[in-house]
Amino acid sequence: MKHTNTYSLQCPIPKSDYEHVLLAHGGGGKLTQDLIDRMFVPLLGNEILDQGHDGALLPPMKETLAMTTDSFVVDPIFFPGGDIGDLAVNGTVNDLLCCGAEPLYISLAFILEEGFLLEDLWKIVQSVAHSAKTAGVKIVTGDTKVVERGKGDKIYINTTGVGRVLDGMDISPKRCKPGDVVIINGSLGDHGIAILTTRQGLELESQVKSDTAALSEMMLDVFSHVPEIHVLRDPTRGGVASALNEIAKSSGTGIKLEENLLPVSGSVRGACELMGLDPLYIANEGKILLIVAPEHAENTLSVMKKYPSGMDSRIIGEVSDEHPGILHLETSIGTSRIVDMISGEQLPRIC
Amino acid sequence: MKHTNTYSLQCPIPKSDYEHVLLAHGGGGKLTQDLIDRMFVPLLGNEILDQGHDGALLPPMKETLAMTTDSFVVDPIFFPGGDIGDLAVNGTVNDLLCCGAEPLYISLAFILEEGFLLEDLWKIVQSVAHSAKTAGVKIVTGDTKVVERGKGDKIYINTTGVGRVLDGMDISPKRCKPGDVVIINGSLGDHGIAILTTRQGLELESQVKSDTAALSEMMLDVFSHVPEIHVLRDPTRGGVASALNEIAKSSGTGIKLEENLLPVSGSVRGACELMGLDPLYIANEGKILLIVAPEHAENTLSVMKKYPSGMDSRIIGEVSDEHPGILHLETSIGTSRIVDMISGEQLPRIC
C-alpha cells in the first residue's frame, strides 16, 4: 500500500534537542529557522523553495491560471490510508484538476499546537513530500505558526495551489447538458468512514482505508484524450450528494443518479447502516466526478481505468431536463427520491 | 483614523438566525453556503470570486509570478489600529511587495472556533474587504473550516497571495553591496507593543496603535522611480533585528545600524523599558526595509515621503564589508554591539 516506507526516515531533530513543539518554534527566530533547516528544506526543498525568500518566484505562465485554497483540520491526524499531510496536498491538487488545470505549485502553512510531538510533525512532513512528488507539484513557500496548548489541536495545515489551465479546457457547471453522463472513479465514502470509525474506535470486519490520493496522473491523461469535459468536481465534504446538488443548482439542469450503479464497498455500507449515515453524503478524498457528453463516456472510462485510482470508474447517472436544479435518486426498488443538500454537520473535521 | 466606519455595516445574519458559529458552518453544506452567500460574497465578491468554482481562474501573466503564504493567529483579534482581518491581507500584500511584485490576488481561508460570534466574524470580513480594496488586490478564492470549542481560538486566517514581478526587479539578499544604505519607512515596534499592551491590559500615557498597513501604493511608486533596489524585507515577527540578521547571513555582508537614527516613538520606548524589551526585536506590520545603492537613497526617500505610510522614512544604517554576516549597532554613546537573531519567543501570537 502507498504508506509503506512513507515514515521511514529518522527524525532529524533528536529528542535531546527538543521533543515537542515550543512556542518559540513559531517566533520567526532561531528555532523557526532550525525547523526549516532541519525538517522542511531537506525533504521539501526544490529550486524555488530554496530561493529562501519570504515569497517564491515562479516562471511566467502564458495560460490561464487556477488558484485554490483549503485548510485541513482533520481529526485524527493519522488514519488508515493516510494522514493530514497527504490529505492537504492531495486535496488542493485535486481542486486544481477540477479547474481543468495541471497542478504545479503549492504553499504550505502550519498552525502547530504547543506540545505537539516533533516526531509526528516529521511523519507529516515526510508524507507531504511523498504526496507532492507523486502528484508532480512543488512546495514553493511556507509558514509556521505555533499557538498555546488548548488553542489548537496538534496541527492544522493550509495548502494553496496554483496550476495552469490546459488549452481548450472550459470546465463549468453551466456547461451541463441534458443527456450528459455522470462518471465517478470508484467507491463512495471511504475517507469519511475511515475517519469516523477511527475516531470512534469502531471495529469493522475489514478496516476501511481513506481513499486520499492525488488524481493528477489519471486526470492529465483524461485531459489529453477527451476533447470536451463539461464539469469536474471532487466530492469531498458533503460527499457526492452535495457536489451534485451544487452542480444541479448552478447549472439549472436536473441530475439523476441510479442507486444500482453507485459503487459502495460492503464495509462502508455496513458502517453507514450501523451509524445511520448515507454514503452519498460521506466525504471522499480521492474521487472525482466528471460530467461529459455521452459520446465521450466510453473513451473517458477507458483512459481512467488504466490507473489504480480509476480502475473502478463507472457511469452513475445522467443530466436531464426534468426537475431543473434538483438531484434525484432512482432507487433499486424502482422509486425515485430527491437527494437534498446536506443541512447539518454530519461529520465535523473530516478534512 | 483608518478604522472609522470599517465596521459600520449591519450583520447580514440576524441573531434570530444564528448568533454564533456552529460546527455545521464548516460542513460544506447549507450553512457553509449561507455564510458564503450572506457574509462573504456581498463584501468580497468580484468577477473572479463570483465564478463560484472550487478554484479561481486568473488571467495569464507573462511576467515572473510571486507567491507567498502566511497564517495569522494574532491574539487579541481586535487591537488598537486594526484586527486580524486587515493584518491578514496587509501581511501577504507586503510580502509580495518584498518580492518586487505587484500584489494582485489573495486567497482567504478561515479556521473558526465553534461559538465564535458571527458579529465579530462580520467585522473581520468588513476589514478584509476594506484592506483588500485599499491594497488593490482581489480575494479570488476561499475556504471555511470550523473546529470544536477549545480546539482553536476564535479565528485563524490564512492568506496566500499571487502577484506579478515587475520588469527589471531583481530583489535578493545576495545583491547587498558594501556602501548600500538601509532605509525604513517609519517607527519601530508599534504593532508588537499595541498587541502586547492590549493583551496585558497595560495603560500607557498615549495608546500605541498597530502600524498595520498595505504598502502597495507607496512601493509601486518607488518601483517605478528607483531603477535598482537590492533588497526588500518586511520586519514582522522578530522585528528589524531578525530581518537584517537574515539578510546579513544570506548575503555574507555586514550591516551596521546607528541607534541615533532609529525611529522609536516615546510610547513604544516607554513600554519597552517597562517590559524589558528591545524595539529592534518587536514586530512591525506596516514597515518595510529597503537596501539600495547610496546614489539612489535620496530619490527613494523623496518618493516614500509622499505617502502617509512613508512620511517618516529615513536611512538607519548601511551595508559594510566589515564583520561579514553580522548585524552591528553603533550605540548613541559611541560603542558598538552585535545584534543577534532572536533566540526565544519574545511575543507569541503577535501576528
Tab-separated table of N, CA, C and O in Angstrom, chain A residues 23-24 26-27 29-30 53-58 60-71 73 95 99 107 109 111 141-148 150-153 156 158 160 165 171 233-234 237 340-342 344-345 349 351, chain B residues 23-24 26-27 29-30 53-58 60-71 73 95 99 107 109 111 141-148 150-153 156 158 160 165 171 233-234 237 340 342 344-345 349 351:
chain	number	residue	atom	x	y	z
A	23	LEU	N	6.520	27.229	21.756
A	23	LEU	CA	6.007	28.485	21.196
A	23	LEU	C	7.072	29.160	20.333
A	23	LEU	O	6.773	29.742	19.289
A	24	ALA	N	8.317	29.058	20.762
A	24	ALA	CA	9.400	29.729	20.029
A	24	ALA	C	9.618	29.156	18.626
A	24	ALA	O	10.199	29.822	17.771
A	26	GLY	N	7.497	29.015	16.528
A	26	GLY	CA	6.705	29.878	15.653
A	26	GLY	C	7.073	31.342	15.768
A	26	GLY	O	6.352	32.197	15.275
A	27	GLY	N	8.206	31.635	16.408
A	27	GLY	CA	8.537	33.026	16.710
A	27	GLY	C	9.277	33.762	15.612
A	27	GLY	O	9.530	34.950	15.717
A	29	GLY	N	12.326	33.276	14.844
A	29	GLY	CA	13.740	33.426	15.197
A	29	GLY	C	14.512	32.143	14.959
A	29	GLY	O	14.252	31.404	14.010
A	30	LYS	N	15.475	31.899	15.859
A	30	LYS	CA	16.392	30.773	15.662
A	30	LYS	C	15.681	29.424	15.605
A	30	LYS	O	16.031	28.563	14.815
A	53	HIS	N	13.398	33.208	-0.089
A	53	HIS	CA	12.689	34.489	0.066
A	53	HIS	C	11.513	34.334	1.027
A	53	HIS	O	11.104	33.227	1.346
A	54	ASP	N	10.900	35.455	1.381
A	54	ASP	CA	9.601	35.421	2.044
A	54	ASP	C	8.555	34.862	1.096
A	54	ASP	O	7.591	34.239	1.494
A	55	GLY	N	8.765	35.101	-0.175
A	55	GLY	CA	7.842	34.606	-1.181
A	55	GLY	C	8.619	33.839	-2.236
A	55	GLY	O	9.841	33.891	-2.277
A	56	ALA	N	7.885	33.114	-3.075
A	56	ALA	CA	8.522	32.321	-4.126
A	56	ALA	C	8.380	33.029	-5.460
A	56	ALA	O	7.350	33.652	-5.726
A	57	LEU	N	9.396	32.942	-6.295
A	57	LEU	CA	9.290	33.457	-7.652
A	57	LEU	C	9.039	32.284	-8.594
A	57	LEU	O	9.772	31.298	-8.581
A	58	LEU	N	7.978	32.400	-9.383
A	58	LEU	CA	7.569	31.313	-10.280
A	58	LEU	C	7.712	31.766	-11.726
A	58	LEU	O	7.460	32.933	-12.035
A	60	PRO	N	6.970	32.640	-15.594
A	60	PRO	CA	5.754	33.180	-16.215
A	60	PRO	C	4.888	32.052	-16.770
A	60	PRO	O	5.403	30.994	-17.115
A	61	MET	N	3.572	32.280	-16.805
A	61	MET	CA	2.673	31.283	-17.388
A	61	MET	C	1.769	31.959	-18.394
A	61	MET	O	1.030	32.866	-18.026
A	62	LYS	N	1.846	31.500	-19.611
A	62	LYS	CA	1.070	32.172	-20.656
A	62	LYS	C	-0.376	31.698	-20.682
A	62	LYS	O	-1.226	32.297	-21.326
A	63	GLU	N	-0.659	30.606	-19.950
A	63	GLU	CA	-2.037	30.114	-19.912
A	63	GLU	C	-2.806	30.754	-18.755
A	63	GLU	O	-2.227	31.324	-17.845
A	64	THR	N	-4.142	30.596	-18.806
A	64	THR	CA	-4.965	30.965	-17.661
A	64	THR	C	-4.471	30.204	-16.438
A	64	THR	O	-4.092	29.044	-16.535
A	65	LEU	N	-4.449	30.873	-15.287
A	65	LEU	CA	-4.008	30.231	-14.052
A	65	LEU	C	-5.212	29.759	-13.251
A	65	LEU	O	-6.287	30.365	-13.312
A	66	ALA	N	-5.005	28.705	-12.473
A	66	ALA	CA	-6.013	28.310	-11.492
A	66	ALA	C	-5.398	28.451	-10.109
A	66	ALA	O	-4.211	28.181	-9.924
A	67	MET	N	-6.190	28.911	-9.148
A	67	MET	CA	-5.708	29.089	-7.776
A	67	MET	C	-6.787	28.586	-6.826
A	67	MET	O	-7.968	28.879	-7.014
A	68	THR	N	-6.393	27.826	-5.813
A	68	THR	CA	-7.373	27.274	-4.879
A	68	THR	C	-6.752	27.132	-3.504
A	68	THR	O	-5.549	26.942	-3.380
A	69	THR	N	-7.567	27.246	-2.452
A	69	THR	CA	-7.051	27.165	-1.088
A	69	THR	C	-7.919	26.250	-0.237
A	69	THR	O	-9.131	26.162	-0.437
A	70	ASP	N	-7.302	25.561	0.714
A	70	ASP	CA	-8.023	24.718	1.657
A	70	ASP	C	-7.240	24.616	2.949
A	70	ASP	O	-6.025	24.445	2.917
A	71	SER	N	-7.943	24.714	4.070
A	71	SER	CA	-7.306	24.405	5.346
A	71	SER	C	-7.760	23.018	5.758
A	71	SER	O	-8.909	22.636	5.524
A	73	VAL	N	-8.137	20.343	8.911
A	73	VAL	CA	-8.242	20.290	10.379
A	73	VAL	C	-8.680	18.891	10.800
A	73	VAL	O	-9.263	18.703	11.868
A	95	ASP	N	-8.384	19.809	-6.339
A	95	ASP	CA	-9.164	21.017	-6.629
A	95	ASP	C	-8.653	21.711	-7.890
A	95	ASP	O	-9.436	22.251	-8.678
A	99	CYS	N	-10.398	22.332	-11.949
A	99	CYS	CA	-10.448	23.549	-12.773
A	99	CYS	C	-9.949	23.268	-14.192
A	99	CYS	O	-9.811	24.192	-15.001
A	107	SER	N	1.630	26.113	-1.712
A	107	SER	CA	2.173	26.714	-0.491
A	107	SER	C	1.699	25.871	0.682
A	107	SER	O	0.652	25.221	0.621
A	109	ALA	N	1.258	25.943	4.900
A	109	ALA	CA	1.282	26.741	6.130
A	109	ALA	C	0.777	25.892	7.295
A	109	ALA	O	-0.317	25.340	7.243
A	111	ILE	N	-0.238	25.493	11.338
A	111	ILE	CA	-0.550	26.057	12.654
A	111	ILE	C	-0.391	24.919	13.648
A	111	ILE	O	-1.187	23.969	13.662
A	141	THR	N	6.566	27.680	-1.062
A	141	THR	CA	6.693	28.665	0.013
A	141	THR	C	5.919	28.154	1.215
A	141	THR	O	5.038	27.298	1.065
A	142	GLY	N	6.247	28.623	2.404
A	142	GLY	CA	5.595	28.081	3.587
A	142	GLY	C	5.559	29.054	4.745
A	142	GLY	O	6.080	30.170	4.663
A	143	ASP	N	4.917	28.609	5.821
A	143	ASP	CA	4.799	29.434	7.020
A	143	ASP	C	4.537	28.508	8.205
A	143	ASP	O	3.879	27.480	8.054
A	144	THR	N	5.087	28.863	9.350
A	144	THR	CA	4.846	28.070	10.556
A	144	THR	C	4.445	28.990	11.699
A	144	THR	O	5.165	29.926	12.029
A	145	LYS	N	3.285	28.719	12.274
A	145	LYS	CA	2.865	29.441	13.471
A	145	LYS	C	2.640	28.420	14.581
A	145	LYS	O	2.303	27.266	14.308
A	146	VAL	N	2.827	28.856	15.822
A	146	VAL	CA	2.565	27.988	16.963
A	146	VAL	C	1.588	28.698	17.895
A	146	VAL	O	1.758	29.889	18.185
A	147	VAL	N	0.553	27.983	18.339
A	147	VAL	CA	-0.392	28.534	19.311
A	147	VAL	C	-0.273	27.756	20.626
A	147	VAL	O	0.219	26.626	20.637
A	148	GLU	N	-0.699	28.371	21.710
A	148	GLU	CA	-0.551	27.756	23.025
A	148	GLU	C	-1.374	26.471	23.120
A	148	GLU	O	-2.368	26.294	22.423
A	150	GLY	N	-4.079	23.978	23.963
A	150	GLY	CA	-5.511	24.219	24.169
A	150	GLY	C	-6.083	25.292	23.258
A	150	GLY	O	-7.258	25.627	23.348
A	151	LYS	N	-5.248	25.850	22.368
A	151	LYS	CA	-5.745	26.838	21.401
A	151	LYS	C	-5.673	26.293	19.975
A	151	LYS	O	-5.837	27.030	19.000
A	152	GLY	N	-5.356	25.019	19.861
A	152	GLY	CA	-5.330	24.362	18.560
A	152	GLY	C	-5.545	22.884	18.821
A	152	GLY	O	-6.004	22.502	19.905
A	153	ASP	N	-5.232	22.044	17.847
A	153	ASP	CA	-5.329	20.609	18.074
A	153	ASP	C	-4.228	19.926	17.265
A	153	ASP	O	-4.433	19.548	16.127
A	156	TYR	N	-2.829	22.038	12.248
A	156	TYR	CA	-3.708	22.395	11.142
A	156	TYR	C	-2.821	22.803	9.973
A	156	TYR	O	-1.755	23.386	10.174
A	158	ASN	N	-2.742	24.630	6.043
A	158	ASN	CA	-3.351	25.234	4.857
A	158	ASN	C	-2.454	24.973	3.661
A	158	ASN	O	-1.238	25.150	3.737
A	160	THR	N	-2.345	26.075	-0.466
A	160	THR	CA	-2.928	26.852	-1.548
A	160	THR	C	-2.167	26.466	-2.802
A	160	THR	O	-0.939	26.349	-2.762
A	165	VAL	N	-4.160	26.212	-16.493
A	165	VAL	CA	-5.326	25.617	-17.137
A	165	VAL	C	-4.897	25.169	-18.537
A	165	VAL	O	-4.259	25.922	-19.279
A	171	ILE	N	-14.228	24.280	-18.007
A	171	ILE	CA	-14.974	23.498	-17.028
A	171	ILE	C	-15.929	24.426	-16.293
A	171	ILE	O	-15.497	25.414	-15.693
A	233	ARG	N	-15.710	17.826	-10.491
A	233	ARG	CA	-15.881	18.242	-9.091
A	233	ARG	C	-15.403	17.111	-8.194
A	233	ARG	O	-15.715	15.940	-8.436
A	234	ASP	N	-14.635	17.445	-7.156
A	234	ASP	CA	-14.245	16.390	-6.218
A	234	ASP	C	-15.223	16.376	-5.052
A	234	ASP	O	-15.435	17.384	-4.386
A	237	ARG	N	-16.084	17.227	1.399
A	237	ARG	CA	-17.094	17.491	2.444
A	237	ARG	C	-18.498	17.470	1.859
A	237	ARG	O	-18.761	18.154	0.882
A	340	ASP	N	-31.343	15.923	-1.235
A	340	ASP	CA	-31.125	17.347	-0.970
A	340	ASP	C	-29.686	17.592	-0.539
A	340	ASP	O	-28.933	16.662	-0.252
A	341	MET	N	-29.317	18.875	-0.487
A	341	MET	CA	-28.017	19.238	0.055
A	341	MET	C	-28.024	18.924	1.542
A	341	MET	O	-29.047	19.031	2.207
A	342	ILE	N	-26.868	18.564	2.060
A	342	ILE	CA	-26.766	18.257	3.486
A	342	ILE	C	-27.081	19.537	4.270
A	342	ILE	O	-26.673	20.627	3.882
A	344	GLY	N	-27.119	19.796	8.062
A	344	GLY	CA	-26.363	19.966	9.301
A	344	GLY	C	-24.919	19.566	9.120
A	344	GLY	O	-24.383	19.591	8.029
A	345	GLU	N	-24.292	19.212	10.188
A	345	GLU	CA	-22.901	18.799	10.177
A	345	GLU	C	-22.875	17.322	10.467
A	345	GLU	O	-23.033	16.886	11.602
A	349	ARG	N	-14.838	18.051	11.077
A	349	ARG	CA	-13.381	17.842	10.945
A	349	ARG	C	-13.027	16.559	10.210
A	349	ARG	O	-12.200	15.784	10.641
A	351	CYS	N	-11.899	16.713	7.106
A	351	CYS	CA	-10.753	17.005	6.231
A	351	CYS	C	-10.067	18.278	6.705
A	351	CYS	O	-10.427	18.809	7.757
B	23	LEU	N	-20.630	24.188	14.294
B	23	LEU	CA	-19.805	23.228	13.552
B	23	LEU	C	-20.297	23.084	12.115
B	23	LEU	O	-19.507	22.952	11.183
B	24	ALA	N	-21.603	23.144	11.937
B	24	ALA	CA	-22.171	22.944	10.598
B	24	ALA	C	-21.792	24.062	9.626
B	24	ALA	O	-21.841	23.882	8.413
B	26	GLY	N	-18.972	24.849	8.969
B	26	GLY	CA	-17.790	24.360	8.271
B	26	GLY	C	-18.018	23.032	7.583
B	26	GLY	O	-17.068	22.383	7.169
B	27	GLY	N	-19.264	22.620	7.474
B	27	GLY	CA	-19.555	21.278	6.969
B	27	GLY	C	-19.635	21.158	5.460
B	27	GLY	O	-19.764	20.069	4.924
B	29	GLY	N	-22.066	22.217	3.698
B	29	GLY	CA	-23.461	22.069	3.286
B	29	GLY	C	-24.188	23.408	3.282
B	29	GLY	O	-23.610	24.447	2.962
B	30	LYS	N	-25.469	23.350	3.683
B	30	LYS	CA	-26.315	24.545	3.591
B	30	LYS	C	-25.800	25.717	4.416
B	30	LYS	O	-25.855	26.867	3.989
B	53	HIS	N	-16.386	28.643	-8.591
B	53	HIS	CA	-15.691	27.360	-8.685
B	53	HIS	C	-15.100	26.972	-7.337
B	53	HIS	O	-15.007	27.785	-6.430
B	54	ASP	N	-14.594	25.740	-7.247
B	54	ASP	CA	-13.744	25.362	-6.125
B	54	ASP	C	-12.441	26.144	-6.178
B	54	ASP	O	-11.821	26.437	-5.170
B	55	GLY	N	-12.018	26.483	-7.374
B	55	GLY	CA	-10.804	27.267	-7.550
B	55	GLY	C	-11.115	28.478	-8.395
B	55	GLY	O	-12.191	28.589	-8.975
B	56	ALA	N	-10.176	29.411	-8.453
B	56	ALA	CA	-10.362	30.633	-9.228
B	56	ALA	C	-9.567	30.538	-10.516
B	56	ALA	O	-8.471	29.986	-10.527
B	57	LEU	N	-10.112	31.076	-11.578
B	57	LEU	CA	-9.367	31.166	-12.831
B	57	LEU	C	-8.837	32.590	-12.979
B	57	LEU	O	-9.597	33.553	-12.887
B	58	LEU	N	-7.533	32.710	-13.180
B	58	LEU	CA	-6.882	34.018	-13.250
B	58	LEU	C	-6.307	34.221	-14.648
B	58	LEU	O	-5.837	33.269	-15.266
B	60	PRO	N	-3.837	34.962	-17.751
B	60	PRO	CA	-2.417	34.619	-17.939
B	60	PRO	C	-1.520	35.785	-17.512
B	60	PRO	O	-1.937	36.942	-17.576
B	61	MET	N	-0.311	35.461	-17.044
B	61	MET	CA	0.641	36.520	-16.685
B	61	MET	C	1.963	36.231	-17.355
B	61	MET	O	2.563	35.190	-17.113
B	62	LYS	N	2.390	37.153	-18.175
B	62	LYS	CA	3.613	36.888	-18.934
B	62	LYS	C	4.870	37.174	-18.108
B	62	LYS	O	5.966	36.821	-18.494
B	63	GLU	N	4.680	37.829	-16.953
B	63	GLU	CA	5.829	38.119	-16.095
B	63	GLU	C	6.084	36.972	-15.113
B	63	GLU	O	5.222	36.121	-14.906
B	64	THR	N	7.271	36.993	-14.477
B	64	THR	CA	7.543	36.105	-13.356
B	64	THR	C	6.472	36.338	-12.289
B	64	THR	O	6.062	37.471	-12.049
B	65	LEU	N	6.015	35.245	-11.664
B	65	LEU	CA	4.991	35.363	-10.617
B	65	LEU	C	5.649	35.319	-9.246
B	65	LEU	O	6.689	34.680	-9.061
B	66	ALA	N	5.015	35.978	-8.283
B	66	ALA	CA	5.433	35.827	-6.888
B	66	ALA	C	4.282	35.184	-6.132
B	66	ALA	O	3.108	35.467	-6.402
B	67	MET	N	4.611	34.280	-5.206
B	67	MET	CA	3.584	33.596	-4.405
B	67	MET	C	4.075	33.536	-2.965
B	67	MET	O	5.240	33.218	-2.711
B	68	THR	N	3.196	33.836	-2.020
B	68	THR	CA	3.588	33.840	-0.622
B	68	THR	C	2.407	33.461	0.259
B	68	THR	O	1.260	33.706	-0.112
B	69	THR	N	2.679	32.831	1.399
B	69	THR	CA	1.607	32.390	2.285
B	69	THR	C	1.901	32.765	3.729
B	69	THR	O	3.060	32.806	4.136
B	70	ASP	N	0.868	33.050	4.491
B	70	ASP	CA	1.000	33.337	5.915
B	70	ASP	C	-0.289	32.971	6.628
B	70	ASP	O	-1.368	33.264	6.131
B	71	SER	N	-0.148	32.336	7.796
B	71	SER	CA	-1.318	32.158	8.650
B	71	SER	C	-1.250	33.195	9.754
B	71	SER	O	-0.168	33.528	10.237
B	73	VAL	N	-2.604	34.248	13.550
B	73	VAL	CA	-3.162	33.669	14.775
B	73	VAL	C	-3.107	34.711	15.894
B	73	VAL	O	-3.080	34.368	17.070
B	95	ASP	N	4.364	41.086	1.800
B	95	ASP	CA	5.318	40.034	1.414
B	95	ASP	C	5.488	39.983	-0.112
B	95	ASP	O	6.583	39.752	-0.613
B	99	CYS	N	8.926	40.926	-2.792
B	99	CYS	CA	9.463	40.168	-3.930
B	99	CYS	C	9.609	41.070	-5.154
B	99	CYS	O	9.941	40.602	-6.242
B	107	SER	N	-5.949	34.506	-1.636
B	107	SER	CA	-6.906	33.505	-1.160
B	107	SER	C	-7.100	33.719	0.337
B	107	SER	O	-6.211	34.217	1.021
B	109	ALA	N	-8.575	31.851	3.848
B	109	ALA	CA	-9.072	30.625	4.470
B	109	ALA	C	-9.229	30.840	5.971
B	109	ALA	O	-8.291	31.241	6.654
B	111	ILE	N	-10.168	29.388	9.784
B	111	ILE	CA	-10.427	28.300	10.726
B	111	ILE	C	-11.130	28.939	11.916
B	111	ILE	O	-10.535	29.703	12.677
B	141	THR	N	-10.475	33.321	-3.980
B	141	THR	CA	-10.956	32.002	-3.592
B	141	THR	C	-10.845	31.879	-2.080
B	141	THR	O	-10.096	32.630	-1.449
B	142	GLY	N	-11.634	30.974	-1.491
B	142	GLY	CA	-11.630	30.908	-0.038
B	142	GLY	C	-12.024	29.548	0.488
B	142	GLY	O	-12.353	28.629	-0.273
B	143	ASP	N	-11.967	29.438	1.813
B	143	ASP	CA	-12.316	28.181	2.477
B	143	ASP	C	-12.712	28.501	3.906
B	143	ASP	O	-12.165	29.407	4.520
B	144	THR	N	-13.668	27.749	4.437
B	144	THR	CA	-14.076	27.927	5.826
B	144	THR	C	-14.137	26.588	6.529
B	144	THR	O	-14.829	25.680	6.068
B	145	LYS	N	-13.379	26.464	7.609
B	145	LYS	CA	-13.462	25.268	8.438
B	145	LYS	C	-13.857	25.703	9.847
B	145	LYS	O	-13.542	26.831	10.269
B	146	VAL	N	-14.542	24.811	10.558
B	146	VAL	CA	-14.907	25.092	11.944
B	146	VAL	C	-14.384	23.959	12.821
B	146	VAL	O	-14.537	22.784	12.470
B	147	VAL	N	-13.727	24.302	13.935
B	147	VAL	CA	-13.262	23.292	14.894
B	147	VAL	C	-14.040	23.461	16.202
B	147	VAL	O	-14.605	24.530	16.474
B	148	GLU	N	-14.070	22.403	16.994
B	148	GLU	CA	-14.853	22.429	18.224
B	148	GLU	C	-14.295	23.469	19.216
B	148	GLU	O	-13.129	23.791	19.196
B	150	GLY	N	-12.524	25.090	22.120
B	150	GLY	CA	-11.321	24.636	22.816
B	150	GLY	C	-10.295	23.991	21.907
B	150	GLY	O	-9.257	23.526	22.368
B	151	LYS	N	-10.589	23.948	20.596
B	151	LYS	CA	-9.611	23.405	19.648
B	151	LYS	C	-9.088	24.502	18.715
B	151	LYS	O	-8.424	24.213	17.717
B	152	GLY	N	-9.453	25.724	19.022
B	152	GLY	CA	-8.973	26.871	18.257
B	152	GLY	C	-9.048	28.076	19.175
B	152	GLY	O	-9.176	27.920	20.396
B	153	ASP	N	-8.986	29.266	18.611
B	153	ASP	CA	-9.143	30.462	19.439
B	153	ASP	C	-9.831	31.531	18.596
B	153	ASP	O	-9.174	32.329	17.938
B	156	TYR	N	-8.622	31.875	13.111
B	156	TYR	CA	-7.305	31.919	12.482
B	156	TYR	C	-7.536	32.130	10.991
B	156	TYR	O	-8.521	31.640	10.433
B	158	ASN	N	-5.654	32.128	7.080
B	158	ASN	CA	-4.531	32.021	6.155
B	158	ASN	C	-4.835	32.848	4.917
B	158	ASN	O	-5.929	32.769	4.356
B	160	THR	N	-2.980	33.595	1.146
B	160	THR	CA	-1.895	33.283	0.219
B	160	THR	C	-2.055	34.238	-0.954
B	160	THR	O	-3.170	34.460	-1.423
B	165	VAL	N	5.794	39.988	-10.801
B	165	VAL	CA	7.055	40.675	-10.543
B	165	VAL	C	7.249	41.702	-11.654
B	165	VAL	O	7.091	41.395	-12.841
B	171	ILE	N	15.232	41.321	-6.693
B	171	ILE	CA	15.377	41.538	-5.254
B	171	ILE	C	15.993	40.290	-4.646
B	171	ILE	O	15.440	39.200	-4.775
B	233	ARG	N	12.521	43.854	2.607
B	233	ARG	CA	12.099	42.884	3.621
B	233	ARG	C	11.158	43.571	4.595
B	233	ARG	O	11.419	44.701	5.017
B	234	ASP	N	10.042	42.905	4.942
B	234	ASP	CA	9.168	43.497	5.954
B	234	ASP	C	9.523	42.927	7.330
B	234	ASP	O	9.512	41.722	7.521
B	237	ARG	N	7.514	39.388	12.458
B	237	ARG	CA	7.971	38.595	13.615
B	237	ARG	C	9.476	38.726	13.803
B	237	ARG	O	10.226	38.503	12.867
B	340	ASP	N	22.098	40.086	17.703
B	340	ASP	CA	21.933	38.714	17.234
B	340	ASP	C	20.486	38.451	16.825
B	340	ASP	O	19.585	39.247	17.101
B	342	ILE	N	16.905	36.794	17.208
B	342	ILE	CA	16.152	36.484	18.418
B	342	ILE	C	16.217	34.972	18.644
B	342	ILE	O	16.154	34.189	17.701
B	344	GLY	N	14.586	33.137	21.548
B	344	GLY	CA	13.390	32.531	22.127
B	344	GLY	C	12.146	33.122	21.508
B	344	GLY	O	12.147	33.599	20.388
B	345	GLU	N	11.087	33.072	22.244
B	345	GLU	CA	9.812	33.579	21.778
B	345	GLU	C	9.496	34.801	22.610
B	345	GLU	O	9.094	34.710	23.761
B	349	ARG	N	2.168	34.734	19.193
B	349	ARG	CA	0.910	35.123	18.537
B	349	ARG	C	0.788	36.630	18.332
B	349	ARG	O	-0.240	37.236	18.621
B	351	CYS	N	1.188	37.877	15.328
B	351	CYS	CA	0.592	38.101	14.000
B	351	CYS	C	-0.109	36.825	13.525
B	351	CYS	O	-0.233	35.875	14.272
